[in-house]
Short mmCIF file of C-alpha atoms in Angstrom, two decimals:
data_model
loop_
_atom_site.label_atom_id
_atom_site.label_comp_id
_atom_site.label_asym_id
_atom_site.label_seq_id
_atom_site.Cartn_x
_atom_site.Cartn_y
_atom_site.Cartn_z
CA MET A 1 178.86 223.98 73.87
CA LYS A 2 180.28 221.61 76.44
CA VAL A 3 180.28 218.02 77.66
CA ASN A 4 181.86 216.57 80.77
CA MET A 5 183.01 213.27 79.37
CA SER A 6 186.16 211.98 77.73
CA PHE A 7 186.92 212.92 74.15
CA LYS A 8 186.88 209.30 73.01
CA THR A 9 183.76 208.08 74.73
CA LEU A 10 180.59 210.01 74.11
CA THR A 11 178.24 207.05 74.38
CA SER A 12 175.65 208.92 76.39
CA ALA A 13 176.22 211.99 74.21
CA LEU A 14 175.79 215.57 75.18
CA PHE A 15 172.61 215.51 77.18
CA LEU A 16 172.47 212.13 78.85
CA GLY A 17 173.68 210.64 82.09
CA MET A 18 170.25 210.58 83.65
CA THR A 19 168.65 207.79 85.64
CA LEU A 20 166.07 205.78 83.73
CA PHE A 21 162.54 206.26 84.89
CA SER A 22 159.59 203.91 84.50
CA GLY A 23 155.90 204.21 85.18
CA VAL A 24 153.70 207.25 85.49
CA SER A 25 150.55 207.90 87.42
CA MET A 26 147.27 207.55 85.58
CA ALA A 27 146.50 210.74 83.69
CA ASN A 28 143.52 212.82 84.79
CA THR A 29 140.62 211.77 82.55
CA ILE A 30 138.11 214.38 83.73
CA SER A 31 136.75 216.35 80.77
CA ALA A 32 138.82 219.45 80.10
CA THR A 33 137.02 222.77 79.88
CA VAL A 34 139.67 225.46 79.63
CA ILE A 35 143.39 225.99 79.05
CA ASP A 36 144.96 228.42 81.50
CA VAL A 37 148.67 228.86 80.86
CA PRO A 38 150.41 231.03 83.45
CA ALA A 39 152.27 234.01 82.09
CA GLN A 40 156.03 234.11 82.38
CA ARG A 41 157.53 237.26 83.85
CA ILE A 42 161.25 237.94 83.45
CA GLN A 43 162.72 241.04 85.04
CA LEU A 44 165.43 242.28 82.68
CA THR A 45 168.63 243.33 84.38
CA GLN A 46 169.39 246.99 83.67
CA GLU A 47 172.84 247.37 85.17
CA TRP A 48 175.93 246.30 83.24
CA ASP A 49 176.46 242.65 84.15
CA LYS A 50 178.59 241.45 81.24
CA VAL A 51 181.81 239.50 81.66
CA PHE A 52 183.62 242.09 79.50
CA LEU A 53 184.22 245.80 80.00
CA GLN A 54 181.75 248.34 78.64
CA SER A 55 182.94 250.41 75.69
CA ASN A 56 182.71 254.20 75.74
CA LYS A 57 182.46 254.22 71.95
CA VAL A 58 178.96 252.76 71.69
CA GLU A 59 175.54 253.20 73.25
CA HIS A 60 173.96 250.17 74.85
CA ARG A 61 170.32 249.43 75.61
CA LYS A 62 168.18 246.43 76.50
CA VAL A 63 165.56 245.46 73.91
CA THR A 64 162.98 242.75 73.36
CA PHE A 65 161.44 241.29 70.22
CA GLN A 66 159.16 238.39 69.36
CA ASN A 67 159.76 235.40 67.11
CA ARG A 68 157.06 233.77 65.02
CA TYR A 69 156.35 231.21 67.73
CA GLY A 70 155.26 233.98 70.08
CA LEU A 71 158.36 233.75 72.27
CA VAL A 72 159.79 237.06 73.44
CA LEU A 73 163.55 237.32 73.14
CA ALA A 74 165.81 239.66 75.10
CA GLY A 75 168.78 241.35 73.52
CA ASP A 76 171.48 243.95 73.97
CA LEU A 77 171.50 246.57 71.22
CA TYR A 78 174.86 248.25 70.56
CA ILE A 79 174.84 251.48 68.52
CA PRO A 80 177.97 253.46 67.53
CA LYS A 81 177.95 256.92 69.05
CA ASN A 82 177.37 259.97 66.88
CA ILE A 83 175.99 258.01 63.94
CA LYS A 84 174.46 259.75 60.96
CA GLY A 85 171.90 258.16 58.69
CA GLN A 86 171.35 254.42 58.42
CA LEU A 87 173.97 251.78 59.17
CA PRO A 88 174.35 248.10 58.34
CA ALA A 89 173.41 245.75 61.18
CA ILE A 90 174.49 242.36 62.51
CA ALA A 91 172.63 239.95 64.80
CA VAL A 92 174.92 237.86 67.01
CA SER A 93 174.30 234.83 69.23
CA GLY A 94 176.20 231.97 70.82
CA PRO A 95 177.88 229.92 72.02
CA PHE A 96 175.41 227.08 72.61
CA GLY A 97 174.44 227.32 76.27
CA ALA A 98 175.91 230.80 76.75
CA VAL A 99 174.15 234.13 77.24
CA LYS A 100 174.47 237.53 75.60
CA GLU A 101 176.48 238.78 78.58
CA GLN A 102 179.31 236.48 77.52
CA VAL A 103 180.83 235.84 74.09
CA SER A 104 178.11 237.18 71.77
CA GLY A 105 178.04 240.48 73.63
CA LEU A 106 181.79 240.88 73.28
CA TYR A 107 181.55 240.26 69.54
CA ALA A 108 178.57 242.59 69.18
CA GLN A 109 180.12 245.46 71.13
CA THR A 110 183.41 245.17 69.26
CA LEU A 111 181.72 245.18 65.87
CA ALA A 112 179.61 248.17 66.93
CA GLU A 113 182.86 250.01 67.67
CA ARG A 114 183.71 249.32 64.02
CA GLY A 115 180.62 250.94 62.58
CA PHE A 116 177.76 248.44 62.73
CA ILE A 117 174.54 248.45 64.71
CA THR A 118 174.61 245.09 66.46
CA LEU A 119 172.25 242.94 68.47
CA ALA A 120 173.43 240.22 70.86
CA PHE A 121 170.48 238.11 71.95
CA ASP A 122 169.59 235.17 74.17
CA GLY A 123 168.04 232.26 72.32
CA SER A 124 164.54 231.09 73.18
CA PHE A 125 164.19 229.27 76.53
CA THR A 126 167.53 230.60 77.80
CA GLY A 127 169.00 233.64 79.55
CA GLU A 128 166.56 236.52 79.79
CA SER A 129 164.50 235.35 76.82
CA SER A 130 161.12 233.74 77.41
CA GLY A 131 160.07 230.15 76.92
CA LEU A 132 159.01 227.32 79.18
CA PRO A 133 160.34 224.85 80.10
CA ARG A 134 163.71 226.48 80.58
CA ASN A 135 166.89 225.39 78.83
CA MET A 136 165.12 223.53 76.01
CA PRO A 137 167.09 223.58 72.74
CA SER A 138 165.37 223.40 69.36
CA PRO A 139 167.11 223.40 65.96
CA GLU A 140 163.98 224.90 64.37
CA ILE A 141 163.25 227.57 66.96
CA ASN A 142 166.91 228.55 67.39
CA THR A 143 167.19 228.97 63.63
CA GLU A 144 164.02 231.09 63.71
CA ASP A 145 165.51 233.22 66.49
CA PHE A 146 168.05 234.60 64.01
CA SER A 147 165.32 235.50 61.53
CA ALA A 148 163.33 237.19 64.30
CA ALA A 149 166.45 239.22 65.13
CA VAL A 150 166.60 240.26 61.48
CA ASP A 151 162.92 241.29 61.71
CA PHE A 152 163.73 243.47 64.71
CA LEU A 153 166.84 245.09 63.26
CA GLY A 154 165.04 245.80 60.00
CA SER A 155 162.35 247.69 61.91
CA LEU A 156 164.82 250.23 63.33
CA GLU A 157 164.94 253.67 61.70
CA ASN A 158 168.73 253.82 61.83
CA VAL A 159 169.19 250.41 60.14
CA ASN A 160 169.09 249.78 56.40
CA ALA A 161 166.88 246.68 56.12
CA GLU A 162 168.76 245.67 52.97
CA GLU A 163 172.06 245.55 54.86
CA ILE A 164 171.58 243.00 57.66
CA GLY A 165 173.93 240.11 58.44
CA ILE A 166 174.18 237.50 61.17
CA LEU A 167 177.05 235.97 63.12
CA GLY A 168 176.85 232.74 65.11
CA ILE A 169 179.44 231.48 67.57
CA CYS A 170 180.08 227.83 68.48
CA GLY A 171 176.75 225.92 68.27
CA TRP A 172 174.99 229.06 67.11
CA GLY A 173 177.39 229.11 64.17
CA GLY A 174 175.52 226.12 62.80
CA PHE A 175 172.17 227.79 63.45
CA ALA A 176 173.41 230.95 61.72
CA LEU A 177 174.35 229.04 58.59
CA ASN A 178 171.01 227.25 58.73
CA ALA A 179 169.18 230.57 59.03
CA ALA A 180 171.06 232.00 56.07
CA ILE A 181 169.98 229.03 53.97
CA SER A 182 166.31 229.64 54.73
CA ASP A 183 166.14 233.42 55.13
CA THR A 184 166.98 235.16 51.86
CA ARG A 185 166.95 238.60 53.53
CA ILE A 186 170.23 237.81 55.28
CA LYS A 187 172.89 239.48 53.16
CA ALA A 188 175.96 237.97 54.84
CA VAL A 189 176.60 235.22 57.39
CA ALA A 190 179.64 234.48 59.54
CA ALA A 191 180.33 231.55 61.84
CA SER A 192 183.06 231.54 64.46
CA THR A 193 184.50 228.40 66.09
CA MET A 194 181.42 226.57 64.79
CA TYR A 195 179.67 223.43 66.02
CA ASP A 196 176.86 221.63 64.20
CA MET A 197 174.86 220.77 67.32
CA THR A 198 172.63 218.29 65.50
CA ARG A 199 175.61 216.38 64.13
CA VAL A 200 177.50 216.17 67.40
CA SER A 201 174.35 215.28 69.34
CA ALA A 202 173.48 212.43 66.99
CA LYS A 203 176.94 211.18 66.10
CA GLY A 204 179.29 212.34 68.84
CA TYR A 205 182.68 213.89 68.29
CA ASN A 206 184.31 212.87 65.03
CA ASP A 207 181.14 210.90 64.22
CA SER A 208 182.11 208.21 66.72
CA ILE A 209 178.56 207.10 67.62
CA ASP A 210 176.95 204.45 65.43
CA ALA A 211 173.27 203.64 64.89
CA LYS A 212 173.16 201.14 67.76
CA ALA A 213 174.57 203.62 70.27
CA ARG A 214 172.29 206.34 68.92
CA TYR A 215 169.25 204.11 69.47
CA GLU A 216 170.35 203.51 73.08
CA MET A 217 170.68 207.27 73.56
CA LYS A 218 167.13 207.78 72.36
CA GLN A 219 165.90 204.99 74.62
CA ASN A 220 167.48 206.67 77.63
CA ILE A 221 166.04 210.07 76.82
CA ASN A 222 162.57 208.76 76.08
CA ASN A 223 162.49 206.68 79.24
CA ALA A 224 163.31 209.87 81.13
CA ARG A 225 160.23 211.51 79.62
CA TRP A 226 157.95 209.63 82.04
CA GLN A 227 159.36 211.59 84.96
CA ALA A 228 159.93 214.78 83.00
CA ALA A 229 156.29 214.86 81.90
CA LYS A 230 155.19 214.94 85.55
CA ASN A 231 157.26 218.12 86.02
CA GLY A 232 156.30 219.99 82.86
CA TYR A 233 159.47 218.76 81.15
CA ALA A 234 161.41 221.11 83.42
CA ASP A 235 163.85 218.48 84.73
CA LEU A 236 167.46 219.46 84.09
CA LEU A 237 170.56 217.42 83.50
CA PRO A 238 173.53 217.92 85.85
CA ALA A 239 176.01 220.74 85.25
CA ASN A 240 177.67 220.23 81.88
CA ASN A 241 180.99 221.80 82.76
CA LEU A 242 183.45 220.25 85.17
CA ARG A 243 184.98 222.34 87.92
CA SER A 244 188.76 222.27 88.13
CA GLU A 245 188.71 220.11 91.24
CA GLN A 246 186.91 217.43 89.21
CA PHE A 247 189.66 217.12 86.60
CA THR A 248 191.48 213.82 86.31
CA SER A 249 194.46 212.68 84.29
CA ASP A 250 191.99 211.60 81.59
CA THR A 251 190.18 214.92 81.28
CA PRO A 252 190.61 216.19 77.69
CA LEU A 253 192.24 219.58 77.22
CA PHE A 254 189.20 221.08 75.49
CA VAL A 255 187.01 220.14 78.48
CA LYS A 256 189.45 221.97 80.76
CA GLU A 257 189.33 224.98 78.43
CA TYR A 258 185.54 225.10 78.54
CA SER A 259 185.70 224.94 82.33
CA ASP A 260 188.27 227.73 82.49
CA TYR A 261 185.88 230.00 80.63
CA TYR A 262 182.46 229.12 81.99
CA THR A 263 183.19 228.30 85.64
CA THR A 264 185.72 231.00 86.56
CA LYS A 265 185.66 234.77 86.88
CA ARG A 266 186.86 234.95 83.29
CA GLY A 267 183.48 234.03 81.81
CA PHE A 268 181.07 232.80 84.50
CA HIS A 269 177.55 234.21 84.33
CA PRO A 270 174.72 233.00 86.57
CA ARG A 271 172.16 232.90 83.73
CA SER A 272 174.37 230.80 81.46
CA VAL A 273 173.41 227.15 80.99
CA ASN A 274 177.11 226.38 80.70
CA SER A 275 177.99 228.15 83.95
CA ASN A 276 175.17 226.87 86.16
CA PRO A 277 176.56 224.46 88.80
CA GLU A 278 173.09 223.13 89.64
CA GLY A 279 171.80 221.99 86.26
CA SER A 280 172.17 222.40 82.51
CA TRP A 281 169.88 221.45 79.62
CA ALA A 282 166.42 219.92 79.90
CA THR A 283 166.56 216.13 80.12
CA THR A 284 164.56 215.75 76.91
CA GLY A 285 166.40 218.50 75.06
CA ALA A 286 168.57 216.33 72.83
CA LEU A 287 165.69 214.58 71.06
CA ALA A 288 165.20 217.15 68.31
CA LEU A 289 168.93 217.73 67.94
CA ILE A 290 169.44 214.01 67.33
CA ASN A 291 166.50 213.56 64.97
CA MET A 292 166.27 216.81 62.99
CA PRO A 293 169.61 217.70 61.41
CA ILE A 294 170.32 221.22 60.23
CA LEU A 295 172.44 222.21 57.21
CA GLN A 296 170.68 219.79 54.85
CA TYR A 297 170.50 222.35 52.04
CA THR A 298 173.90 223.97 52.34
CA ALA A 299 174.58 223.39 48.65
CA GLU A 300 171.70 225.77 47.87
CA MET A 301 173.01 228.67 49.95
CA LYS A 302 173.65 231.81 47.94
CA THR A 303 174.55 234.09 50.86
CA PRO A 304 178.17 235.29 51.18
CA ALA A 305 179.72 233.33 54.04
CA LEU A 306 182.76 233.61 56.28
CA VAL A 307 183.67 230.58 58.36
CA VAL A 308 186.33 231.13 61.04
CA HIS A 309 187.95 228.49 63.20
CA GLY A 310 191.04 227.93 65.32
CA GLU A 311 193.91 225.92 63.91
CA LYS A 312 194.19 223.80 67.07
CA ALA A 313 190.48 223.55 67.91
CA HIS A 314 189.07 220.07 68.57
CA SER A 315 185.98 221.23 66.67
CA ARG A 316 187.72 222.44 63.53
CA TYR A 317 186.24 219.70 61.35
CA PHE A 318 182.73 221.13 61.79
CA SER A 319 183.75 224.34 60.02
CA GLU A 320 185.81 222.60 57.37
CA ASP A 321 182.99 220.21 56.45
CA ALA A 322 180.33 222.93 56.46
CA PHE A 323 182.50 225.17 54.32
CA LYS A 324 183.03 222.47 51.70
CA ALA A 325 179.26 221.91 51.49
CA LEU A 326 178.30 225.58 51.14
CA GLY A 327 177.00 226.47 47.70
CA SER A 328 177.79 230.17 48.07
CA GLN A 329 179.97 231.57 45.31
CA ASP A 330 181.38 234.08 47.79
CA LYS A 331 182.71 232.07 50.72
CA GLU A 332 185.89 231.94 52.76
CA LEU A 333 187.30 229.58 55.37
CA TYR A 334 189.71 231.42 57.66
CA ILE A 335 191.82 229.34 60.05
CA VAL A 336 193.27 231.34 62.94
CA PRO A 337 196.88 230.23 63.54
CA ASN A 338 197.62 228.52 66.84
CA ALA A 339 194.09 229.15 68.21
CA THR A 340 191.92 226.69 70.13
CA HIS A 341 188.12 226.58 70.19
CA VAL A 342 187.80 228.69 73.34
CA ASP A 343 190.46 231.17 72.22
CA LEU A 344 187.81 232.54 69.85
CA TYR A 345 185.47 233.21 72.77
CA ASP A 346 187.36 236.11 74.33
CA ASN A 347 191.02 236.20 73.31
CA LEU A 348 191.23 239.61 71.64
CA ASP A 349 194.68 238.78 70.29
CA LYS A 350 193.24 235.86 68.31
CA ILE A 351 189.64 236.70 67.41
CA PRO A 352 190.06 238.10 63.86
CA PHE A 353 187.83 241.14 64.21
CA ASP A 354 189.57 242.80 61.26
CA LYS A 355 188.48 239.85 59.12
CA PHE A 356 184.88 240.03 60.36
CA GLU A 357 184.78 243.80 59.80
CA GLN A 358 186.13 243.53 56.27
CA PHE A 359 183.71 240.72 55.40
CA PHE A 360 180.59 242.48 56.64
CA LYS A 361 181.56 245.87 55.18
CA ALA A 362 182.17 244.24 51.81
CA ASN A 363 178.81 242.47 51.78
CA LEU A 364 176.48 244.76 53.72
CA LYS A 365 176.33 247.61 51.26
#
């Protein structure tokens, strides 16, 4: 997840900065007779186009599956070579605004090397997954995406349907915890360098936005709906990651770290919302994130949970607060020494894969 504003001032929050629009042409009042929605066709890329090297220890294939809203999601399935019988499985997604060719794919491939069948997938409306308008976040649908991934994994002959876990990274860490609260089939849940996207959208970093500022945010977004409605709500906000030449003396370190991952050869991917230099999220996308908070029933979670965060991450408080609220009897908060938020995207010296492996092997059995 990423914003291109100072750490202290988030007044327009994560998805704003748009010009206010007013007025709209009179709607067509001719009697409607039929609904004809054009089909969406997405050509799935078959060649290896990840930002990480392909492992020779696992098999990789492109797959698709449908969620209960009828949206078709695209994923990368990673299967350890020379497997025998059924294996436990893990669905992986995140960060918020990333694609499966970036961080989630690295996590999935690495965990497959360690004996799990894994699925890295693009959330609805993003990447190679279907959904119009593009780049539209939804706390409900993105939570459902994890459950749909569980449905898919449980349908595979080489997966034990009673041994499926999920792992969410950054903003998808919050959605993963939310999914584990609602979906009792999930046997273990892990979150890495977690954000609660609904909390940060509504309240800003460190809960710095009050009710008055939040109301102004909603006014700005809703005023933008007049224009967005004319374009099928497809209008996009500007790029949400600064390029290095845009840095100033006031640019926070974590903003520079996001940029170093998403806008450079290190992690850039053309399908990633966070990498796109032309536009980011839909202009109306923050409405549900502001108004429909996730993690409201964390005290009722019974699923074993592992929450991992970097010691020096600006976002560490999201994991610490979520962990305290979790009702799970089997839960652990693991703080990675001297690690920042983005270190847990691709720094193999700091991502605690041993910890993730031990957690899932202990609970997916």
